[in-house]
Structure formats: structure tokens, C-alpha cells
Amino acid sequence: DAKTTQPPSMDCAEGRAANLPCNHSTISGNEYVYWYRQIHSQGPQYIIHGLKNNETNEMASLIITEDRKSSTLILPHATLRDTAVYYCIVGLGGYQKVTFGTGTKLQVIP
Amino acid sequence: EPEVTQTPSHQVTQMGQEVILRCVPISNHLYFYWYRQILGQKVEFLVSFYNNEISEKSEIFDDQFSVERPDGSNFTLKIRSTKLEDSAMYFCASSDWDRRSTGELFFGEGSRLTVL
């Protein structure tokens, strides 16, 4: 029942921007795009979410295409601590459960 | 910064024993969740809880599982008779969703359950 497609793994040089893509071609008009990450075996951590507009917070930026069928999470200056599995999730938000896929394993290289 | 806390961090039990995993959600949150992650696999939804009752549960959450909010702060997951395949990391999460927010989930650090 996966609603998103992400590359299984990516590498990024430390200090460079990490751009993580996500396809969600079947997203419906009222569904949000959420990004979480999981560092090693820790609990998942919320990063950012958006509906239509691009969003930025202290952790990352989220770029959503105009047709909303894909998005990109941008970590502007990746550090070694950003090495994690990044999950792109679409959902109605609110109190609805979050359904995790397999995500993208980002390795930040010194 | 408020956080979700879970105890124990690691529990080892014998097959067939009962286990209770405890969670203290963020204090003003109203929605609570349990997830699990078997080693090397996806994070899987187990159950959501609101207003002292289960809102939704997955196929994994069978009669061996139960949840409870015994007081104003704790949220527990009980596994009645553990099986080997229950070995996993169990994550508690909470959310403060209302119409003014979009309800991102805040997760605890997890309880690792090992069933021998």
C-alpha cells in the first residue's frame, strides 16, 4: 500500500546539500507530504511537512512540485549526524497514523 | 524540550511471559500510538488511542496485545503471552493534533524487547 517511492540509498559529502527525492504520483488534494528520519535504531523524528507550498524550517527545506506528484527534501549543509534513513510519507495529517515505507538511507561522507 | 519517554529501554523475557512496556507521552498531547520495528525491517503501526479507547489498530495488534492509559500520564502496551516473533523495538508516539496543527508525531527512543 506504498504511496511514495524513494531511492533506497544516497551518499552526500559533508557540508554539501543533500537532496532527497520522493515520488507520490497518487497523492490526493487534501493529503500532506511529511518527512521523518530515523537515526540508527532511534525513534523516528519529524522533520517537515507541506501541502502545496514550499516549506523551510531550522532542519530542512521541502520543495513540492506544482502538480504535487513529487517532492524533494533538502538538507542545506549535511553533517555526519544527518546520516539516517529518511522517510517520505503522504497522509491526511491530523491524528491519522503515519505509515512508514522503506525510506532512503542517506550516508553523509566526511 | 518536551519528549516522549519509554521504559524499559531493553527487556529480555522468556516465551510465553507477559510484558508491559511503558510510555509517558508529552503532557498536553491527546493522541497516542504504538509502533514496532523488527530488526532490519520497516517501522510498523500497531495501534492508535484517543479518549481512552482504541482509534485504529493493525492486523498485527491481535488479542495478545492490549493498551491502557492507567492514569493521566502513562500509556502502556501489554503483550499477554510473548512469542519469539514479538522480538522487536517498540516505539511509543504522541500527537497534539487539533485544527490548528497538522499533527506530526513525536516518538520516544523505543523499548527493545527480546523474547528467548
Coordinates of C-alpha atoms in Angstrom, one line a residue:
Chain A
D1 CA 0.0 0.0 0.0
A2 CA 3.0 2.2 -0.5
K3 CA 2.0 5.7 -1.6
T4 CA 5.6 7.0 -2.1
T5 CA 8.7 5.9 -4.0
Q6 CA 12.1 6.8 -2.8
P7 CA 15.6 5.7 -3.8
P8 CA 16.9 3.1 -1.4
S9 CA 20.2 4.9 -0.7
M10 CA 22.2 8.0 -1.4
D11 CA 25.5 9.4 -0.4
C12 CA 26.3 13.1 0.3
A13 CA 29.6 14.8 1.1
E14 CA 29.7 16.5 4.4
G15 CA 29.0 20.2 4.1
R16 CA 27.2 19.8 0.8
A17 CA 23.4 20.0 0.3
A18 CA 21.6 16.7 0.4
N19 CA 18.7 16.5 -1.9
L20 CA 16.4 13.6 -1.3
P21 CA 13.7 12.9 -3.9
C22 CA 10.3 11.4 -3.4
N23 CA 7.6 10.4 -5.9
H24 CA 4.0 10.5 -4.8
S25 CA 2.0 10.5 -8.0
T26 CA -1.2 9.3 -6.5
I27 CA -1.4 12.0 -3.8
S28 CA -4.9 13.4 -3.3
G29 CA -5.7 17.0 -2.9
N30 CA -6.0 17.0 0.9
E31 CA -3.0 14.9 1.6
Y32 CA 0.1 16.3 3.1
V33 CA 3.7 15.3 2.4
Y34 CA 5.6 14.5 5.6
W35 CA 9.3 13.8 6.1
Y36 CA 10.6 11.9 9.1
R37 CA 14.1 10.4 9.7
Q38 CA 15.4 7.6 11.8
I39 CA 19.0 7.8 13.1
H40 CA 20.3 4.2 13.6
S41 CA 17.6 2.5 15.7
Q42 CA 16.4 5.6 17.5
G43 CA 12.7 6.7 17.3
P44 CA 11.7 8.4 14.1
Q45 CA 12.0 12.1 14.2
Y46 CA 9.7 14.6 12.4
I47 CA 11.5 16.9 10.0
I48 CA 9.0 18.9 8.0
H49 CA 5.7 18.7 6.1
G50 CA 3.9 20.6 3.4
L51 CA 0.7 20.7 1.4
K52 CA 1.3 22.8 -1.7
N53 CA 3.8 25.4 -0.9
N54 CA 7.5 25.0 -0.3
E55 CA 8.4 25.0 3.3
T56 CA 11.5 25.7 5.3
N57 CA 12.4 25.2 9.0
E58 CA 15.6 25.0 11.0
M59 CA 16.2 21.5 9.9
A60 CA 15.4 21.4 6.2
S61 CA 13.5 22.7 3.2
L62 CA 10.7 20.9 1.4
I63 CA 10.2 21.6 -2.3
I64 CA 6.9 20.3 -3.7
T65 CA 6.3 20.3 -7.5
E66 CA 3.4 22.3 -8.8
D67 CA 1.5 19.1 -9.7
R68 CA 2.3 17.7 -6.2
K69 CA 3.4 14.4 -7.7
S70 CA 6.9 14.7 -6.3
S71 CA 8.9 16.5 -3.7
T72 CA 12.5 17.0 -2.6
L73 CA 13.8 17.3 0.9
I74 CA 16.9 19.5 1.1
L75 CA 19.3 19.4 4.0
P76 CA 21.3 22.5 3.1
H77 CA 24.6 21.6 4.8
A78 CA 24.7 17.9 5.6
T79 CA 26.7 16.8 8.6
L80 CA 27.7 13.3 9.7
R81 CA 24.9 13.4 12.2
D82 CA 22.4 13.6 9.3
T83 CA 23.3 10.0 8.4
A84 CA 19.9 8.3 8.8
V85 CA 17.0 6.7 7.0
Y86 CA 14.7 9.4 5.6
Y87 CA 11.0 8.6 5.1
C88 CA 8.7 10.5 2.8
I89 CA 5.1 9.9 3.8
V90 CA 1.8 11.2 2.4
G91 CA -1.3 11.3 4.6
L92 CA -4.2 13.3 5.8
G93 CA -2.4 14.5 8.8
G94 CA -4.3 15.3 12.0
Y95 CA -4.5 12.3 14.3
Q96 CA -4.2 9.8 11.4
K97 CA -1.5 7.2 11.8
V98 CA 1.8 7.6 9.9
T99 CA 2.6 4.7 7.6
F100 CA 6.3 4.2 7.0
G101 CA 7.8 2.8 3.9
T102 CA 11.4 1.7 3.4
G103 CA 12.8 5.2 3.0
T104 CA 16.2 6.4 1.7
K105 CA 19.3 5.6 3.6
L106 CA 21.4 8.7 3.5
Q107 CA 25.1 8.3 4.2
V108 CA 27.0 11.5 4.8
I109 CA 30.6 11.0 3.9
P110 CA 33.5 13.0 5.5
Chain B
E1 CA 12.1 20.4 25.0
P2 CA 9.3 18.1 25.9
E3 CA 9.8 14.5 24.9
V4 CA 8.2 11.1 24.9
T5 CA 9.9 8.7 27.4
Q6 CA 9.8 5.0 27.3
T7 CA 10.7 2.3 29.8
P8 CA 12.4 -0.1 29.9
S9 CA 14.9 0.6 27.3
H10 CA 15.6 -3.1 26.9
Q11 CA 13.7 -6.1 28.3
V12 CA 14.6 -9.8 27.9
T13 CA 11.8 -12.3 28.6
Q14 CA 11.0 -15.9 28.1
M15 CA 8.5 -17.0 25.5
G16 CA 5.0 -17.2 27.0
Q17 CA 5.6 -14.5 29.6
E18 CA 3.6 -11.3 29.9
V19 CA 5.4 -8.0 29.1
I20 CA 4.3 -4.4 29.8
L21 CA 6.0 -1.6 28.0
R22 CA 5.5 1.9 29.4
C23 CA 5.4 5.3 27.8
V24 CA 5.0 8.8 29.1
P25 CA 3.7 10.9 26.2
I26 CA 4.2 14.6 26.0
S27 CA 1.9 16.1 28.6
N28 CA -0.6 18.1 26.6
H29 CA -0.9 15.5 23.8
L30 CA -4.2 13.7 23.4
Y31 CA -3.4 11.1 20.7
F32 CA -1.1 8.1 21.4
Y33 CA 0.4 5.4 19.2
W34 CA 2.4 2.3 19.4
Y35 CA 4.7 1.2 16.6
R36 CA 7.2 -1.7 16.3
Q37 CA 10.2 -2.3 14.2
I38 CA 11.6 -5.8 13.8
L39 CA 15.4 -5.7 13.3
G40 CA 16.2 -4.7 9.7
Q41 CA 12.5 -4.1 8.8
K42 CA 10.1 -1.2 8.4
V43 CA 8.5 0.7 11.3
E44 CA 5.0 -0.8 11.5
F45 CA 1.9 0.7 13.0
L46 CA 0.3 -1.2 15.8
V47 CA -2.4 0.9 17.4
S48 CA -3.7 4.4 18.0
F49 CA -5.5 5.6 21.1
Y50 CA -7.6 8.6 21.9
N51 CA -10.1 9.5 24.6
N52 CA -9.4 6.2 26.5
E53 CA -10.2 4.0 23.6
I54 CA -8.5 2.4 20.6
S55 CA -9.0 4.6 17.4
E56 CA -7.4 2.2 15.0
K57 CA -5.4 -1.0 15.1
S58 CA -3.4 -3.0 12.6
E59 CA -3.6 -6.7 11.8
I60 CA -0.5 -7.2 14.0
F61 CA -2.4 -6.0 17.0
D62 CA -4.2 -9.2 17.8
D63 CA -5.8 -10.4 21.1
Q64 CA -2.3 -10.9 22.6
F65 CA -1.9 -7.1 22.7
S66 CA -3.6 -4.5 24.7
V67 CA -3.1 -0.9 25.5
E68 CA -4.1 1.2 28.5
R69 CA -3.9 4.6 29.9
P70 CA -4.0 3.8 33.6
D71 CA -3.5 7.3 34.8
G72 CA -3.1 10.8 33.4
S73 CA 0.4 10.3 32.3
N74 CA 1.3 6.8 31.4
F75 CA 0.4 4.8 28.2
T76 CA 1.1 1.1 28.3
L77 CA 1.4 -1.7 25.8
K78 CA 0.9 -5.2 27.2
I79 CA 1.8 -8.4 25.4
R80 CA 0.0 -11.2 27.1
S81 CA 2.0 -14.2 26.1
T82 CA 5.1 -13.3 24.2
K83 CA 6.3 -15.2 21.1
L84 CA 9.7 -15.3 19.5
E85 CA 8.4 -13.1 16.7
D86 CA 7.5 -10.4 19.1
S87 CA 11.2 -9.5 19.5
A88 CA 11.4 -6.0 18.1
M89 CA 11.9 -2.4 19.0
Y90 CA 8.6 -0.9 20.2
F91 CA 8.1 2.9 19.8
C92 CA 5.5 5.0 21.5
A93 CA 4.4 8.2 19.9
S94 CA 2.1 11.1 20.7
S95 CA 0.5 13.9 18.9
D96 CA -1.2 17.1 19.9
W97 CA -3.4 17.4 16.8
D98 CA -6.1 20.0 16.8
R99 CA -7.4 22.1 14.0
R100 CA -4.5 24.5 14.4
S101 CA -1.8 21.9 13.7
T102 CA -1.3 19.0 11.3
G103 CA -0.4 16.5 13.9
E104 CA 3.2 15.5 13.4
L105 CA 4.0 12.5 15.7
F106 CA 6.6 12.7 18.4
F107 CA 8.4 9.4 19.0
G108 CA 10.1 8.0 22.1
E109 CA 13.5 6.3 21.9
G110 CA 12.0 2.9 22.0
S111 CA 11.9 -0.2 24.1
R112 CA 13.8 -3.2 22.8
L113 CA 12.1 -6.5 23.5
T114 CA 14.0 -9.7 23.2
V115 CA 12.0 -12.9 23.6
L116 CA 14.0 -16.1 24.2

